[in-house]
PDB file of C-alpha atoms in Angstrom:
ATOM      1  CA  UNK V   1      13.898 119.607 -71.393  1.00  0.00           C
ATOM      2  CA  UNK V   2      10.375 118.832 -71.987  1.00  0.00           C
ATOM      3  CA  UNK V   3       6.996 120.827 -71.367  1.00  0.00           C
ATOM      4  CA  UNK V   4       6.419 120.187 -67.979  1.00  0.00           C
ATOM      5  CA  UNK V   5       9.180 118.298 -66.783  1.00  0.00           C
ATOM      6  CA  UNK V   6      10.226 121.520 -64.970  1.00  0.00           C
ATOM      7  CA  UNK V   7       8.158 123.145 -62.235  1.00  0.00           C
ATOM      8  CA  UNK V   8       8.831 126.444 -63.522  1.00  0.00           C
ATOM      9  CA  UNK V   9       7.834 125.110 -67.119  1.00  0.00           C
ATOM     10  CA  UNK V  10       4.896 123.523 -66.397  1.00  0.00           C
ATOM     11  CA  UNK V  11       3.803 126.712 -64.360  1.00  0.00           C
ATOM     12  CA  UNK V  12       4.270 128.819 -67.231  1.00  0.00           C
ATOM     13  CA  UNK V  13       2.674 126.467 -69.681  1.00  0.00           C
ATOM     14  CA  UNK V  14      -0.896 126.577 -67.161  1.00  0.00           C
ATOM     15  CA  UNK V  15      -0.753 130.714 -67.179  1.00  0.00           C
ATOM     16  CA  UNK V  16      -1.066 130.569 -70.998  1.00  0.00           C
ATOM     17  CA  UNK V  17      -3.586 127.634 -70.993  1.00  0.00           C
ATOM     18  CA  UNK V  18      -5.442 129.958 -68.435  1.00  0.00           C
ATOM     19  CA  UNK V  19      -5.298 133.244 -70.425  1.00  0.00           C
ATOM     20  CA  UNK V  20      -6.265 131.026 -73.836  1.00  0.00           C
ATOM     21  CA  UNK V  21      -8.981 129.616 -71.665  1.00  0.00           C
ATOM     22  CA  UNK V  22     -10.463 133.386 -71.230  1.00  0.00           C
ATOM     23  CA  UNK V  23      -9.835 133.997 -74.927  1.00  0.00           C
ATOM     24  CA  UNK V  24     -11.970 131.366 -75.984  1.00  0.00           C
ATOM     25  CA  UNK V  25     -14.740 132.084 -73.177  1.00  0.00           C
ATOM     26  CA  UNK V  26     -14.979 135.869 -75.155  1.00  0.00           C
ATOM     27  CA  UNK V  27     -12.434 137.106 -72.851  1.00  0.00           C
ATOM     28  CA  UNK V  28     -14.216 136.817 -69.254  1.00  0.00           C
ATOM     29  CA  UNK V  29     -14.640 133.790 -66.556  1.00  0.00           C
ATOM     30  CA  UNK V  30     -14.742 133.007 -63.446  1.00  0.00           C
ATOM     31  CA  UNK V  31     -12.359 131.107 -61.548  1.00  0.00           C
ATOM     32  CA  UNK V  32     -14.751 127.781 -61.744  1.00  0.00           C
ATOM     33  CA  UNK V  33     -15.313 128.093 -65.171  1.00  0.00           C
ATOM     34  CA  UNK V  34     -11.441 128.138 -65.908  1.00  0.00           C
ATOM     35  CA  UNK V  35     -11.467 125.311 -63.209  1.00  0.00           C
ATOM     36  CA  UNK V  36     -14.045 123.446 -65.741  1.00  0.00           C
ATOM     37  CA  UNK V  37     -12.239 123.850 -68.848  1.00  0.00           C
ATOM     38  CA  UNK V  38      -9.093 123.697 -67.783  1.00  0.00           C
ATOM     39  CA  UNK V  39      -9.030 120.608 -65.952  1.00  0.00           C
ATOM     40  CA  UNK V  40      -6.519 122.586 -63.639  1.00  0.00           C
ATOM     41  CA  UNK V  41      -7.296 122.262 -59.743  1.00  0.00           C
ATOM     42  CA  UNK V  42      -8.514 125.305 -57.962  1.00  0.00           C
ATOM     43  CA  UNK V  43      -5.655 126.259 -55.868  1.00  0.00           C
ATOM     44  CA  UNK V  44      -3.748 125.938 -59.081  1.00  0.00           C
ATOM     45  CA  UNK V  45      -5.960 128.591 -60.548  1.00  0.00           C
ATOM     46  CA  UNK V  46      -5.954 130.769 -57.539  1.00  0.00           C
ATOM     47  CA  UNK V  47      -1.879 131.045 -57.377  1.00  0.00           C
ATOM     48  CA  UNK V  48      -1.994 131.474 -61.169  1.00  0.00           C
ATOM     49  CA  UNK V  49      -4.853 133.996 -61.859  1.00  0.00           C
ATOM     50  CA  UNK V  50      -3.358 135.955 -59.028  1.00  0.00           C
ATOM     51  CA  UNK V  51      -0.234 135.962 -60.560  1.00  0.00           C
ATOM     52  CA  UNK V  52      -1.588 137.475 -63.887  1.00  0.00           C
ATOM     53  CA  UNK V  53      -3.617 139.982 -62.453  1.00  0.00           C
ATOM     54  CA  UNK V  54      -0.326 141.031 -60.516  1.00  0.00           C
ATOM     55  CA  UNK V  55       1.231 141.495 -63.333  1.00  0.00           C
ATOM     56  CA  UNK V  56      -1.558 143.320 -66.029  1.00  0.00           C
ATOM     57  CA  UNK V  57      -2.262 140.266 -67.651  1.00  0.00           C
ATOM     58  CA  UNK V  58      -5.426 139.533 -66.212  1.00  0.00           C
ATOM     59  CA  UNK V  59      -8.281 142.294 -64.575  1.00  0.00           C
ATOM     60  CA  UNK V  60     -10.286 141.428 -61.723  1.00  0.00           C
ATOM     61  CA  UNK V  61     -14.001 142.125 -61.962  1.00  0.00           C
ATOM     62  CA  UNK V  62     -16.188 143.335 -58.861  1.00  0.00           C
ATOM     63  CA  UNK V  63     -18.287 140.304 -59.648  1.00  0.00           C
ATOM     64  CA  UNK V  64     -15.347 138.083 -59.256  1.00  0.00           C
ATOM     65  CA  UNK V  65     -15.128 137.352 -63.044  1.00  0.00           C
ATOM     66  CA  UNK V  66     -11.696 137.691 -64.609  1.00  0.00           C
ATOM     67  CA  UNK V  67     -10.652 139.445 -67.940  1.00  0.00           C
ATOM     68  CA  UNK V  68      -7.920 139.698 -70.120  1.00  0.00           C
ATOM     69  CA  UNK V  69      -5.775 142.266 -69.216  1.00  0.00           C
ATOM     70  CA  UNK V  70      -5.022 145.642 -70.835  1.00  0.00           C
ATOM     71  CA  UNK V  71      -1.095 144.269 -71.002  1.00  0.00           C
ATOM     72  CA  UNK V  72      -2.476 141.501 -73.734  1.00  0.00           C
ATOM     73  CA  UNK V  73      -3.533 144.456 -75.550  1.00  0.00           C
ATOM     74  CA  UNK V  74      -0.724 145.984 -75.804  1.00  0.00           C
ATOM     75  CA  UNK V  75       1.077 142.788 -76.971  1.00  0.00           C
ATOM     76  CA  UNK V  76      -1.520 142.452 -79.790  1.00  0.00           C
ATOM     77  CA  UNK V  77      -1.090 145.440 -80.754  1.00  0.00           C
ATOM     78  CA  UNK V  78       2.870 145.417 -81.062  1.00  0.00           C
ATOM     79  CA  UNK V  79       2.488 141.983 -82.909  1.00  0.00           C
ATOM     80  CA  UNK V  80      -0.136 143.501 -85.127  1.00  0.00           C
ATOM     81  CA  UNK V  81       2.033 146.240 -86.536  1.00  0.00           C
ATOM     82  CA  UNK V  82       4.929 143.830 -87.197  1.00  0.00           C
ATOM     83  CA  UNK V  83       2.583 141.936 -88.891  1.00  0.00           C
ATOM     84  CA  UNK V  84       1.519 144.634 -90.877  1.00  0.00           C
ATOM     85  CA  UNK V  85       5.325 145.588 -91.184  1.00  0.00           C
ATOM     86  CA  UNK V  86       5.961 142.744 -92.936  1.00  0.00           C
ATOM     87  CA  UNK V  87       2.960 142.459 -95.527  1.00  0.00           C
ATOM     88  CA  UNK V  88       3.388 145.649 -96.519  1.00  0.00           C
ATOM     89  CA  UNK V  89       5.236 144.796 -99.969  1.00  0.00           C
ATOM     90  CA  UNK V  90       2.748 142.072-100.686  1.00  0.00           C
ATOM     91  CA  UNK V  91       0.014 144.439-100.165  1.00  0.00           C
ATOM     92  CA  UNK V  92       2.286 147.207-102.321  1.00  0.00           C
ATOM     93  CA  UNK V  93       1.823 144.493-105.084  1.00  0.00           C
ATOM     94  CA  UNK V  94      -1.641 144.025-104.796  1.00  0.00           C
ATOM     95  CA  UNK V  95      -2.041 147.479-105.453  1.00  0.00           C
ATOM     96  CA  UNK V  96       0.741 147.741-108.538  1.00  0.00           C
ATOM     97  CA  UNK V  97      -1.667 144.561-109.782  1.00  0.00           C
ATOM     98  CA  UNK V  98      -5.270 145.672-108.797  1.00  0.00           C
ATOM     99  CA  UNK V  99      -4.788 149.463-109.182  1.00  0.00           C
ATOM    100  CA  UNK V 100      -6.986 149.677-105.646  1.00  0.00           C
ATOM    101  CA  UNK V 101      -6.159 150.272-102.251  1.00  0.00           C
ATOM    102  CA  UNK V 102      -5.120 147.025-100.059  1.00  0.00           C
ATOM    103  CA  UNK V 103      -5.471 146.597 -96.496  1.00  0.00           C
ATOM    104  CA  UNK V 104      -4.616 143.767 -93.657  1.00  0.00           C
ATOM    105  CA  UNK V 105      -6.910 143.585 -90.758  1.00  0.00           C
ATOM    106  CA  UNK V 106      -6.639 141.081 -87.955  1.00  0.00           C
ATOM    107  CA  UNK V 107      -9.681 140.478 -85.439  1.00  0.00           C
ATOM    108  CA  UNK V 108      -8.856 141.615 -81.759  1.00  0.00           C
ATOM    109  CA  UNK V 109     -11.261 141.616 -78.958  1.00  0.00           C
ATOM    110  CA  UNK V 110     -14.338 141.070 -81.460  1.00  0.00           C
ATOM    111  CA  UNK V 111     -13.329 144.003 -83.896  1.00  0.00           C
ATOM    112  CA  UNK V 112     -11.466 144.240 -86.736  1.00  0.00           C
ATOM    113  CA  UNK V 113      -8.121 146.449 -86.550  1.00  0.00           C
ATOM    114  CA  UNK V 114      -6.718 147.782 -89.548  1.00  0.00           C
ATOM    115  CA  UNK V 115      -3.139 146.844 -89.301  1.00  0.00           C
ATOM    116  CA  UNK V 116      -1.742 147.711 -92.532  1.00  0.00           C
ATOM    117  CA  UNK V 117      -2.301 149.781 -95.747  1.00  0.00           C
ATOM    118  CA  UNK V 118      -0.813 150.339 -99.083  1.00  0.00           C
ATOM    119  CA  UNK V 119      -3.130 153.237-100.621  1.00  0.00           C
ATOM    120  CA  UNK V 120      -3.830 153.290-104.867  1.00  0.00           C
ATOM    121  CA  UNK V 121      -2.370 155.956-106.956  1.00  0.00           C
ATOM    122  CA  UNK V 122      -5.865 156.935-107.965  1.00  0.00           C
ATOM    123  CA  UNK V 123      -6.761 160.727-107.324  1.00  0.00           C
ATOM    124  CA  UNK V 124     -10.081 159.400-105.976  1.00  0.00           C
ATOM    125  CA  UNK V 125      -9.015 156.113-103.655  1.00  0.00           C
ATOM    126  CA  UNK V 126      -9.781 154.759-100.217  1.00  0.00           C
ATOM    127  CA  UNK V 127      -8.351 155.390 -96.934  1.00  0.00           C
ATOM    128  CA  UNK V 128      -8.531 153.786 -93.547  1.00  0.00           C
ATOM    129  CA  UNK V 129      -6.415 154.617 -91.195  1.00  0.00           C
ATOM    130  CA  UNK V 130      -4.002 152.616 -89.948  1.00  0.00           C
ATOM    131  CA  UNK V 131      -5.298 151.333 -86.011  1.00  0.00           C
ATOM    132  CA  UNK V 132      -9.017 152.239 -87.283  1.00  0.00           C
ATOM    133  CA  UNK V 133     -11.354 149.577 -85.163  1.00  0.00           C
ATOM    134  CA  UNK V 134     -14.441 148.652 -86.473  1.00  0.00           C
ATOM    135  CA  UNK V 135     -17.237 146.192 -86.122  1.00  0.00           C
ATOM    136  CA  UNK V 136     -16.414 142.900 -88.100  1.00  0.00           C
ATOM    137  CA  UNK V 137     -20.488 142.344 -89.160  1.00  0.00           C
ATOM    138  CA  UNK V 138     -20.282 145.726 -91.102  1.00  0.00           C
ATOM    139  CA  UNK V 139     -16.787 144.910 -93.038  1.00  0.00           C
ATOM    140  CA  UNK V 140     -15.421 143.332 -96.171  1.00  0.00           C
ATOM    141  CA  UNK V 141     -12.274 141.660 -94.659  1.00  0.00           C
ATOM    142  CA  UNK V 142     -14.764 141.239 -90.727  1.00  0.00           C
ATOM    143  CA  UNK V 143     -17.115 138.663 -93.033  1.00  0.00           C
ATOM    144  CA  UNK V 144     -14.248 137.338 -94.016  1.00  0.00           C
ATOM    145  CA  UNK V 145     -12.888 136.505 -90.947  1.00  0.00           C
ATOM    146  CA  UNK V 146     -16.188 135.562 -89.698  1.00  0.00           C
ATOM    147  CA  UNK V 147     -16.498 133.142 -92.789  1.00  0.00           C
ATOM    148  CA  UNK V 148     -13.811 130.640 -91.108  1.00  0.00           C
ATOM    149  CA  UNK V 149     -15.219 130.389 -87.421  1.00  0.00           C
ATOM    150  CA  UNK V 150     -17.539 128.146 -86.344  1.00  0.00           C
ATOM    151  CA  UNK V 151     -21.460 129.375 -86.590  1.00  0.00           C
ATOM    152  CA  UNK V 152     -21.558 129.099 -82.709  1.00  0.00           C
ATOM    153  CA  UNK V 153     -18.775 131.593 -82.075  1.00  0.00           C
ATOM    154  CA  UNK V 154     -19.682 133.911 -84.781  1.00  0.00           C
ATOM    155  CA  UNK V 155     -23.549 133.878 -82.989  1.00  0.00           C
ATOM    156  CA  UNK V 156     -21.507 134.634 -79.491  1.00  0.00           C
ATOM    157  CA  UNK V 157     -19.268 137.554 -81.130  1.00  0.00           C
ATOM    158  CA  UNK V 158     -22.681 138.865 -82.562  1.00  0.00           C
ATOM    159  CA  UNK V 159     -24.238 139.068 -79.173  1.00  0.00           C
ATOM    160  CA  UNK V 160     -21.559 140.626 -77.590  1.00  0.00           C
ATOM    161  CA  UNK V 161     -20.803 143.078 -80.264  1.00  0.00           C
ATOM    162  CA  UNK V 162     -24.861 143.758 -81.504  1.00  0.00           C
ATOM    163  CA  UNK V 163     -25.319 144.754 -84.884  1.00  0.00           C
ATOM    164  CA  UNK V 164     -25.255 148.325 -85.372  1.00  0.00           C
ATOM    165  CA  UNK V 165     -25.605 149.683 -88.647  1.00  0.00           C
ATOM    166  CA  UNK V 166     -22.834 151.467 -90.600  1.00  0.00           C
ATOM    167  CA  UNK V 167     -25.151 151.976 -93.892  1.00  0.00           C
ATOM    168  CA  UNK V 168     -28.635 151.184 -94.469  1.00  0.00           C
ATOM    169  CA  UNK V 169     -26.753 148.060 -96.668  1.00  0.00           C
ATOM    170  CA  UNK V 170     -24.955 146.573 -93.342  1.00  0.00           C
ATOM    171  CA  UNK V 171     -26.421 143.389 -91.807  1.00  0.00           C
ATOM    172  CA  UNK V 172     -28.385 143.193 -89.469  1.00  0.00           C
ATOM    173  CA  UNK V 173     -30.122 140.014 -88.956  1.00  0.00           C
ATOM    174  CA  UNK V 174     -27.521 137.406 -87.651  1.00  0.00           C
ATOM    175  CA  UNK V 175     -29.392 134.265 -89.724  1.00  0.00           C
ATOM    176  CA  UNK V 176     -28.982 136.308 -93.069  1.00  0.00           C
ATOM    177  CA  UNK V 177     -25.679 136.753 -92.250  1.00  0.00           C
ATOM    178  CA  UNK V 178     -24.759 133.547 -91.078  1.00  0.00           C
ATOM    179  CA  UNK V 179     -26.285 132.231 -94.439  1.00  0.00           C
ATOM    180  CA  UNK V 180     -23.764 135.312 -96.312  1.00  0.00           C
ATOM    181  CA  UNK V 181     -21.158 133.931 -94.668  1.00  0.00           C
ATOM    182  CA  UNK V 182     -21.685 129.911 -95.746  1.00  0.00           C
ATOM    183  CA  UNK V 183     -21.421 131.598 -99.718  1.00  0.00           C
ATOM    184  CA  UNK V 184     -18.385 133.568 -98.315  1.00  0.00           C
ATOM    185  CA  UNK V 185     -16.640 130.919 -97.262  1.00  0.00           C
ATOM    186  CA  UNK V 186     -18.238 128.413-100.278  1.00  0.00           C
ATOM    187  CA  UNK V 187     -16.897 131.467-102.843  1.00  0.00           C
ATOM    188  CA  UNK V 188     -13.302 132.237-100.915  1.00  0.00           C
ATOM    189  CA  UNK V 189     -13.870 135.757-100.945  1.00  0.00           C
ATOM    190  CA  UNK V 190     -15.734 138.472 -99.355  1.00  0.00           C
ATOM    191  CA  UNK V 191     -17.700 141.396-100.776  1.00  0.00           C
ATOM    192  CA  UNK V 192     -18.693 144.718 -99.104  1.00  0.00           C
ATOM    193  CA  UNK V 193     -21.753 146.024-100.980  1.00  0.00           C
ATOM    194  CA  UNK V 194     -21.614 149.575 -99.586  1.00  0.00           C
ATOM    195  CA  UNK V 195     -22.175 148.123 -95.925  1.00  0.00           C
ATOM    196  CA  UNK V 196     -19.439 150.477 -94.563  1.00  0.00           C
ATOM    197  CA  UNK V 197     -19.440 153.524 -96.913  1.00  0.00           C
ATOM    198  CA  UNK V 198     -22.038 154.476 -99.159  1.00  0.00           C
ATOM    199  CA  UNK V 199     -20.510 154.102-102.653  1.00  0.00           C
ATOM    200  CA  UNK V 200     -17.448 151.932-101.445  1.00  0.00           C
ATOM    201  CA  UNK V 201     -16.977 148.264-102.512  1.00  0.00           C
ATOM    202  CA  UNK V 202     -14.600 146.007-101.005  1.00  0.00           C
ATOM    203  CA  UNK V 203     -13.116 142.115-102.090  1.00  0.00           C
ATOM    204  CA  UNK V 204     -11.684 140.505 -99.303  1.00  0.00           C
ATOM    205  CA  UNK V 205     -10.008 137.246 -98.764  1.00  0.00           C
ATOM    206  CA  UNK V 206      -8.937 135.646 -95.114  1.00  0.00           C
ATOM    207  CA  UNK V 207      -5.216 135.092 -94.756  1.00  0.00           C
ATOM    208  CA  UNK V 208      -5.331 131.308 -93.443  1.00  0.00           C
ATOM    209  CA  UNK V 209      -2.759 129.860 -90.778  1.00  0.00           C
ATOM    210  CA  UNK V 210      -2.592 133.243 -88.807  1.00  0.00           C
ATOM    211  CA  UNK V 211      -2.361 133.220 -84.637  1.00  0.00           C
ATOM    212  CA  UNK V 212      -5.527 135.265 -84.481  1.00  0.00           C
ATOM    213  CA  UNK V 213      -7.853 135.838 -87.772  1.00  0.00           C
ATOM    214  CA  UNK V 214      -6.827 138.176 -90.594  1.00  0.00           C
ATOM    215  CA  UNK V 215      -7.916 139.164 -93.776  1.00  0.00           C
ATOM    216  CA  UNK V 216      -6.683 141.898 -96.666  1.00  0.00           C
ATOM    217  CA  UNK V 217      -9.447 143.419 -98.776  1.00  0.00           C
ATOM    218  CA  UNK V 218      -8.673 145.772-101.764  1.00  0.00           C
ATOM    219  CA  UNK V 219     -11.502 148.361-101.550  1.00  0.00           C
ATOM    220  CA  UNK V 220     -12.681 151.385-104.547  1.00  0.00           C
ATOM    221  CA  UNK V 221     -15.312 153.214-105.685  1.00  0.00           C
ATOM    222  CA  UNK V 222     -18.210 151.513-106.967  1.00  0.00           C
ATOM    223  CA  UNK V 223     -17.829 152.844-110.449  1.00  0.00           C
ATOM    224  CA  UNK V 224     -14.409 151.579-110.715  1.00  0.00           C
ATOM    225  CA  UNK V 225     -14.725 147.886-108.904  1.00  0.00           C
ATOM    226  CA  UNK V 226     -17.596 146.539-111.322  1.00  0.00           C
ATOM    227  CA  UNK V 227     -19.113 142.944-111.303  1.00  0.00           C
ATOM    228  CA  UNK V 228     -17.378 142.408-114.247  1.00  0.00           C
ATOM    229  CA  UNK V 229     -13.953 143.617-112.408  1.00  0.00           C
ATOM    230  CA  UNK V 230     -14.554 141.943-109.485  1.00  0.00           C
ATOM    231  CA  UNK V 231     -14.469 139.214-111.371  1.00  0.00           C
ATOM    232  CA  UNK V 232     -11.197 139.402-112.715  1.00  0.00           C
ATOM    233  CA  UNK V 233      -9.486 140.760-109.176  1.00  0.00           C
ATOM    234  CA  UNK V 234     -10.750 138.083-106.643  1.00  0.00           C
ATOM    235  CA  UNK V 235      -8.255 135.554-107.786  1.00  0.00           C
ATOM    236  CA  UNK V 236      -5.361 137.942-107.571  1.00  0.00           C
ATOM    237  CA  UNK V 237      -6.388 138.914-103.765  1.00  0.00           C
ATOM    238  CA  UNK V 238      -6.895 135.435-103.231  1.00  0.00           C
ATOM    239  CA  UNK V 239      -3.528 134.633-104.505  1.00  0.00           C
ATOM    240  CA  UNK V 240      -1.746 137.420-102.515  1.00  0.00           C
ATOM    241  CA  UNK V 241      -3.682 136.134 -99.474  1.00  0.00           C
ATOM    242  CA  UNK V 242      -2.083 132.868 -99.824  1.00  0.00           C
ATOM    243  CA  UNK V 243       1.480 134.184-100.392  1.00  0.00           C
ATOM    244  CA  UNK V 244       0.834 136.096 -96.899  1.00  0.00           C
ATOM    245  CA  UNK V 245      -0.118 133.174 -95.437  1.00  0.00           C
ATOM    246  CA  UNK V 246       2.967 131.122 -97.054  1.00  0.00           C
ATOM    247  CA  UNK V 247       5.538 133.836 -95.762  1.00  0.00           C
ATOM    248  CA  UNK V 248       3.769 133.544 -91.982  1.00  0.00           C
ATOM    249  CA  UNK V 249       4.180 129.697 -91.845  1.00  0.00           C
ATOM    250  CA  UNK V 250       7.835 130.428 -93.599  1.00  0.00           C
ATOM    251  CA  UNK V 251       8.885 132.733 -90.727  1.00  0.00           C
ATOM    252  CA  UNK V 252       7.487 130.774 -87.632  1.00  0.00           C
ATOM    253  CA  UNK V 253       9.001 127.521 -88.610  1.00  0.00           C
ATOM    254  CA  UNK V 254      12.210 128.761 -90.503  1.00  0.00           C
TER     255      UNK V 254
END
């Protein structure tokens, strides 16, 4: 049966247009601004919105604005550690290659959330815990994420997140780092200059074709990851960051 050939379908098929509809407003509306994007008529709305706030799917504001619900969280979250799960080996290689600790990160709710880790076998090596949220401005693998959004959106995420600073080397002008982020994205790869630990550098790389944004980053001590390696380890996190990608695209169509 086709998409909304069925009542029930076609019902179901609104609620998610609805809850991507407060994704892409930053994760709050009101009912006339779903009404506006959605092209949906306002009863519609009204049965539907009511429906998801029913069920923890959607929150209710006392202004009348609605919000994604604390039950999308905890889907995000579940599908974030299977998708950590899963990269774990690839990220195991990175580190047999690289000789640095690899992470995964996806962006939820306009931070970054470290989703998976594989740590190096260095004595002195880097460690972020898995479930660790941070800002995506002050990151290797946030820029990188940031690099593949629209300037508008990443101008919208800035002004809803600010721009605190981690390290006195963290951003903290959004047009610099608007113009960072055109190189990022112009280079393929990310580099955190001490922006989120003193005397930590980071390459990261965005993993394309993912539901949400992601990114792995190997990260090291500053003495260890040198221009000159840097050099030589970009392409090999860019290359596992395509593999990651590959395997993602295998698994939802196979």
């Amino acid at each position: 049966m086709a998409p909304g050939t069925n009542g029930g379908v076609q019902s179901l098929q609104r609620a998610f247009d609805l809850l991507e509809g407060l994704a892409d407003a930053g994760g709050e509306a009101s009912l006339s601004e779903l009404a506006a994007t959605s092209g949906l008529p306002m009863p519609t709305i009204h049965r539907l919105i009511r429906t998801l706030v029913t069920l923890g799917y959607v929150r209710q504001h006392p202004n009348r604005r609605y919000a994604l619900g604390s039950r999308l969280i905890r889907l995000g979250e579940n599908a974030g550690r299977q998708f950590g799960t899963w990269a774990r080996p690839l990220l195991a290689e990175l580190v047999d290659e690289v000789g640095e600790t690899a992470n995964l990160a996806v962006l939820e709710h306009d931070e970054v959330v470290y989703v998976a880790q594989a740590p190096s076998r260095h004595s002195m090596r880097m460690f972020t815990e898995v479930g660790r949220r941070l800002l995506p401005h002050g990151t290797g693998v946030g820029k990188a994420m940031l690099s593949q959004m629209p300037q508008q959106d990443v101008r919208e995420l800035l002004k809803r997140t600010g721009m605190p600073a981690y390290t006195p080397n963290t951003f903290r002008d959004p047009d610099l780092l608007l113009m960072h982020l055109a190189e990022i994205a112009n280079r393929g790869y990310a580099i955190d200059e001490s922006e989120q630990e003193l005397g930590v550098r980071c390459i990261a790389v965005p993993v394309k074709g993912t539901p949400s944004p992601a990114a792995i980053s190997i990260s090291g001590p500053e003495g260890r990851l040198t221009d000159e390696i840097v050099q030589k380890v970009a392409p090999v996190v860019q290359r596992v960051a395509e593999a990651i990608s590959d395997t993602l695209h295998a698994r939802s169509t196979g």
